[in-house]
PDB file of C-alpha atoms in Angstrom:
ATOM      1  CA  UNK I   1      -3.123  60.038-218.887  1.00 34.00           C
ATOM      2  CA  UNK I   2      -6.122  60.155-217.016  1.00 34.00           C
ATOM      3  CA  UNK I   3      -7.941  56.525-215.633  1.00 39.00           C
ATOM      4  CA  UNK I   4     -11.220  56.672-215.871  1.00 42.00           C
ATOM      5  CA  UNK I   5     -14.381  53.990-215.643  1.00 45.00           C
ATOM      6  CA  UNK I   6     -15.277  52.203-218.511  1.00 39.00           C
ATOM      7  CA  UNK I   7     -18.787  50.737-219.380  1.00 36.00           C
ATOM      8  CA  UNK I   8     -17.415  47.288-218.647  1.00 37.00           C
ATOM      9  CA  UNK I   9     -15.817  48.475-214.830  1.00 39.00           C
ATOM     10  CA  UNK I  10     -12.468  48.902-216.731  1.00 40.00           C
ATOM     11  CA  UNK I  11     -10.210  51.958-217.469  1.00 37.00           C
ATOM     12  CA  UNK I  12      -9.483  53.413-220.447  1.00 37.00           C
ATOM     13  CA  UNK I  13      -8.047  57.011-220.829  1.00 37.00           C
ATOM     14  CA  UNK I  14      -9.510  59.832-220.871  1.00 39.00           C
ATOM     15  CA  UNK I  15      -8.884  63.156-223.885  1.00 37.00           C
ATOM     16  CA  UNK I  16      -7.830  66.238-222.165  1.00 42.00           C
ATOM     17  CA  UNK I  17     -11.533  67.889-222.945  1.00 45.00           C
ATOM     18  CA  UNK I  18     -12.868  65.102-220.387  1.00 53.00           C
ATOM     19  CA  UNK I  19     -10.854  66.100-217.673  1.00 56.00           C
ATOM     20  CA  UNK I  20     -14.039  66.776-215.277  1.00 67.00           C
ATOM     21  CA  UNK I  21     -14.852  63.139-215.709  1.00 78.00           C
ATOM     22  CA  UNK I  22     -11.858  62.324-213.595  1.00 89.00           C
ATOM     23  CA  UNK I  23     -12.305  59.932-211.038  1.00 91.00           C
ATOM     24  CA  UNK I  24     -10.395  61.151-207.842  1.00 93.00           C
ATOM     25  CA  UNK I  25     -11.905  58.503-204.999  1.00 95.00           C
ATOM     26  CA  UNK I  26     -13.704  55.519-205.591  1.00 95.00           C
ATOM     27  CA  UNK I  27     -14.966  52.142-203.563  1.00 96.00           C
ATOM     28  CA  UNK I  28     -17.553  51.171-201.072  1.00 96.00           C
ATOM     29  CA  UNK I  29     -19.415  52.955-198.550  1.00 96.00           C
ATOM     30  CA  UNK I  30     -22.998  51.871-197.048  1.00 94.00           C
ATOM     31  CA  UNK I  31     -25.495  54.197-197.549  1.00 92.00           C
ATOM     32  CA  UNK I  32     -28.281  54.927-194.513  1.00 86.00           C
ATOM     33  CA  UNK I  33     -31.655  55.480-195.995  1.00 76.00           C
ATOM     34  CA  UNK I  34     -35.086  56.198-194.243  1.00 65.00           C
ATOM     35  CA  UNK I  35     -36.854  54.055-191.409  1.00 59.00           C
ATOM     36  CA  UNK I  36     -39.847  53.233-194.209  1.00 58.00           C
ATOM     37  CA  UNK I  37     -37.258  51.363-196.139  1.00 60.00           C
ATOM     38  CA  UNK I  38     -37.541  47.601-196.377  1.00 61.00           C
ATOM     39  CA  UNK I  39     -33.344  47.309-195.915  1.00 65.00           C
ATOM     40  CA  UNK I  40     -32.315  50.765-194.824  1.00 74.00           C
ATOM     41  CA  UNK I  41     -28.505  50.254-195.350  1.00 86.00           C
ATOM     42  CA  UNK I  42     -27.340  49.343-198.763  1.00 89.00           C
ATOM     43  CA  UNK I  43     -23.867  48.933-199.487  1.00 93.00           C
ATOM     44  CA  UNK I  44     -23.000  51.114-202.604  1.00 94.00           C
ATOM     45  CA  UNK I  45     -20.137  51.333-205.293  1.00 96.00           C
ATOM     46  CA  UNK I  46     -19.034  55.289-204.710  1.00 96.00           C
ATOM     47  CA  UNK I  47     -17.283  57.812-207.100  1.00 96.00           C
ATOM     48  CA  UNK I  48     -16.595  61.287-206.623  1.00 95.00           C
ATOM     49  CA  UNK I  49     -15.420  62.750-209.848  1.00 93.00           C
ATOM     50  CA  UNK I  50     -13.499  66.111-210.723  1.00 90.00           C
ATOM     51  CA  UNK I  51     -16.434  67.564-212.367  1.00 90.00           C
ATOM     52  CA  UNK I  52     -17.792  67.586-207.988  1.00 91.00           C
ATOM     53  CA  UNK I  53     -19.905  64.815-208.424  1.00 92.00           C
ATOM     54  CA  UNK I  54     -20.595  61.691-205.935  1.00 94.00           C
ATOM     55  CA  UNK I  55     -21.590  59.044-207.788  1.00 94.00           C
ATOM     56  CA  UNK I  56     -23.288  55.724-206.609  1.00 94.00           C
ATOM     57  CA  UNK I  57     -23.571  52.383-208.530  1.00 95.00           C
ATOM     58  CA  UNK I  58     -25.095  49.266-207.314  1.00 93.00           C
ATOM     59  CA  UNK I  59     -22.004  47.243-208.337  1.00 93.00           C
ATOM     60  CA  UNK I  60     -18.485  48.879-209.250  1.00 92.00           C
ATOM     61  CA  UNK I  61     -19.200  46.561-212.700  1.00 93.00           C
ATOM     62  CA  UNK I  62     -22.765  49.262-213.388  1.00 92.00           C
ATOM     63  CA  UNK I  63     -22.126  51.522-216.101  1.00 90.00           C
ATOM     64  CA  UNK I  64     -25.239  53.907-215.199  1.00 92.00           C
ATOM     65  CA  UNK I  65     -25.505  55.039-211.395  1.00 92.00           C
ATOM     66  CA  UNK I  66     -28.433  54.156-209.232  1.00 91.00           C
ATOM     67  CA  UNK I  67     -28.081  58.180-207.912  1.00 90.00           C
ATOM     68  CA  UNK I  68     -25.568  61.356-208.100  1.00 90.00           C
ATOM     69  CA  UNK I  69     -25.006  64.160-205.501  1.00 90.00           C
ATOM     70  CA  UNK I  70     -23.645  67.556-206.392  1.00 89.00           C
ATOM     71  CA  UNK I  71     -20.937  68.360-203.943  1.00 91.00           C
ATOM     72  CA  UNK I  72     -20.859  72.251-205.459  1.00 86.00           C
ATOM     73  CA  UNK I  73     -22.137  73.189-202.281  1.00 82.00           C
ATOM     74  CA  UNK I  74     -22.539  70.504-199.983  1.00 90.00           C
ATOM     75  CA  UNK I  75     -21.151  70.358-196.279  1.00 92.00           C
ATOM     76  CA  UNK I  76     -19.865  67.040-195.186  1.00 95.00           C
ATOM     77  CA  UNK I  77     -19.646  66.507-191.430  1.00 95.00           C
ATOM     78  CA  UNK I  78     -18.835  63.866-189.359  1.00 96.00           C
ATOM     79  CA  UNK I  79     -21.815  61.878-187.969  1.00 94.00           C
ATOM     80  CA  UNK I  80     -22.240  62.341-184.021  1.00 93.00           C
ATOM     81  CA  UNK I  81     -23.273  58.622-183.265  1.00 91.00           C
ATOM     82  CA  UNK I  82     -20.907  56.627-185.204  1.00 93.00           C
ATOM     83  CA  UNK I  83     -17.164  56.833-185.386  1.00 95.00           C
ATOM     84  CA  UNK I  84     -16.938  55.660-189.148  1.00 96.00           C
ATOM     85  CA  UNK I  85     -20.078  57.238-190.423  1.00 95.00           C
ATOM     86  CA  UNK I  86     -20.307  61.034-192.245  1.00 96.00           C
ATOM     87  CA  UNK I  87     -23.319  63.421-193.296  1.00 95.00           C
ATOM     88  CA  UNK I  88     -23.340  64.727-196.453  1.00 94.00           C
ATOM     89  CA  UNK I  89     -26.164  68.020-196.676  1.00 91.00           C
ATOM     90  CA  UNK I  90     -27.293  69.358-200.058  1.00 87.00           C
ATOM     91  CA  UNK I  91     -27.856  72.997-200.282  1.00 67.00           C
ATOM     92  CA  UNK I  92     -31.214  73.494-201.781  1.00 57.00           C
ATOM     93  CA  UNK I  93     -29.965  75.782-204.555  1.00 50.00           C
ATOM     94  CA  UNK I  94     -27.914  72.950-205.641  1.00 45.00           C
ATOM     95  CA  UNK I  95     -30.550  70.462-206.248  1.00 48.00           C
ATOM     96  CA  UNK I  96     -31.584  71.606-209.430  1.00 52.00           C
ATOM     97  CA  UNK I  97     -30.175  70.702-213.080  1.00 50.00           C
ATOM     98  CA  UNK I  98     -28.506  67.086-212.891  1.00 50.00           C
ATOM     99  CA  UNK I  99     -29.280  66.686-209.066  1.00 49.00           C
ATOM    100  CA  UNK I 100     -32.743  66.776-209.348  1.00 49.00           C
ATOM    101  CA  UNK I 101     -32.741  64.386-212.692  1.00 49.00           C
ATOM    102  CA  UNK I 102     -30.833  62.037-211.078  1.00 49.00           C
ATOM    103  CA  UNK I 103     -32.766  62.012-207.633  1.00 48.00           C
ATOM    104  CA  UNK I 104     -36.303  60.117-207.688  1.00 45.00           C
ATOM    105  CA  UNK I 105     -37.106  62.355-204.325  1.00 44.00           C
ATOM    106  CA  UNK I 106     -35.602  65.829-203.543  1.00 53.00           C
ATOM    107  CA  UNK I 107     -33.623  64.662-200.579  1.00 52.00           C
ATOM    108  CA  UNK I 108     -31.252  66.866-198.978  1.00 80.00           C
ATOM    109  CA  UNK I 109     -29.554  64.702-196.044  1.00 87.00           C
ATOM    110  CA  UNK I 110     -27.432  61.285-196.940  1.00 91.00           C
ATOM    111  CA  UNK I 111     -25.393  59.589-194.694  1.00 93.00           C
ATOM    112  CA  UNK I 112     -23.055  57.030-195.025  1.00 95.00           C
ATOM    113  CA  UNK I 113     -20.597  54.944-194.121  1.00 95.00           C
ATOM    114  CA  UNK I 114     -17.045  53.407-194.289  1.00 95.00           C
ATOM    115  CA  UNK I 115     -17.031  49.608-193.367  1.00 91.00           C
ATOM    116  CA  UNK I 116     -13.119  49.913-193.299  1.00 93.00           C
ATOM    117  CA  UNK I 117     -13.052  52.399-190.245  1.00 93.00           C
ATOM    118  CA  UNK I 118     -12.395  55.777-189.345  1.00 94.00           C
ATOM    119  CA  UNK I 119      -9.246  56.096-191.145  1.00 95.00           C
ATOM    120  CA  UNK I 120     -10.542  55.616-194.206  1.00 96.00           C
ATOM    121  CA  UNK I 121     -14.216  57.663-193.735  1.00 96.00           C
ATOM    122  CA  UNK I 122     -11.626  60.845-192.899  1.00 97.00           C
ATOM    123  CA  UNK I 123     -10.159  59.917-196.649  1.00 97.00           C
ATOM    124  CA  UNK I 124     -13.935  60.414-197.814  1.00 97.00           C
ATOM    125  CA  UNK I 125     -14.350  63.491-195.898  1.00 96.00           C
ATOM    126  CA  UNK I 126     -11.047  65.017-196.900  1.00 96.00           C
ATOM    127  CA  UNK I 127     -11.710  64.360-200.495  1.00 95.00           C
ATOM    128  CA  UNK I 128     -15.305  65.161-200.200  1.00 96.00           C
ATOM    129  CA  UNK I 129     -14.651  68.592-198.420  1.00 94.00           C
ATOM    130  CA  UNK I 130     -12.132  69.751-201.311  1.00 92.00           C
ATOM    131  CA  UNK I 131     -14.610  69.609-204.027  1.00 90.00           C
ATOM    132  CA  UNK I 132     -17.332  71.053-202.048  1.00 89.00           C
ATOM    133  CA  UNK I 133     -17.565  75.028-202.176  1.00 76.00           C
ATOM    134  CA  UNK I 134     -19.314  75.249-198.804  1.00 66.00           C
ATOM    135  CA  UNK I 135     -18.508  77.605-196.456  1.00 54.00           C
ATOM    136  CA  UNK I 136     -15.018  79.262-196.338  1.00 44.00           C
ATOM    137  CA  UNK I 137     -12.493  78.624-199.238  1.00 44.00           C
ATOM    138  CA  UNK I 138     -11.965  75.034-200.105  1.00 41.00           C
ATOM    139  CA  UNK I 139      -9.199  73.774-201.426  1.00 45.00           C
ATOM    140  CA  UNK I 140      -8.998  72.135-204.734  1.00 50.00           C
ATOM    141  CA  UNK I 141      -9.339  68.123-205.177  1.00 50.00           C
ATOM    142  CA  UNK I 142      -6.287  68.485-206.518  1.00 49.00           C
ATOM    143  CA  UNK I 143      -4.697  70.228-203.851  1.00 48.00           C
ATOM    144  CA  UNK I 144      -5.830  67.544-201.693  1.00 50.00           C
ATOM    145  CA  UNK I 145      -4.694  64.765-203.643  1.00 47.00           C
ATOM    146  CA  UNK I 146      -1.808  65.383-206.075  1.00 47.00           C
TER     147      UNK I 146
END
């Protein structure tokens, strides 16, 4: 059986039909926004999902996220000033359908970052990489985490 989040921040498991809904990675990252922001970096609950979603909640406890990101074709790259940080850019063609309902502004660049260190923003990258279609052949989530 397949875990997968609950309303109440629980598990429950999931029919075979709901596979997509799989989460795969989950847990906090801080997310960079813009220089007109009040607090620029918020710390956010993250899930990427089978279906090639990243998902962000304000809490790990929200059932709704705050914002989604289509990974379909999205290349993640390591940020250049920041050993534990990573760039995540949205293709335009990707940013319509649920991207675009999700998004309050049509923003194509996120960045974020692992408070727990390198190690563990090259687990985000990894997993983030395999469900992207960017670029050469990717493998599948699956393939890189059984």
């Amino acid at each position: 059986p397949v875990q997968q989040r609950g309303a109440e921040g629980g598990g429950k498991v999931a029919e075979p039909e709901t596979m997509s809904l799989e989460v795969l990675k989950e847990g906090p990252l801080i997310k960079k926004g813009g220089m007109l922001k009040a607090n620029p970096n918020k710390q956010r609950h993250f899930v990427v999902t089978r279906a090639g979603f990243l998902h962000y909640f304000d809490s790990k406890f929200d059932p709704q996220p705050k914002g989604s990101i289509c990974l379909h074709f999205a290349k993640i790259t390591l940020a250049d000033d920041d050993a534990c940080a990573f760039n995540i850019d949205v293709e335009e063609s990707a940013q319509g359908g649920f991207f675009a309902l999700r998004q309050k502004m049509a923003k194509t660049k996120f960045v974020l970052r692992s408070n727990l260190g390198s190690i563990e923003r090259d687990s985000w990258v990894k997993m983030l990489r395999a469900c992207s279609n960017f670029g050469d052949t990717a493998p599948s989530p699956a393939a890189a985490f059984p």
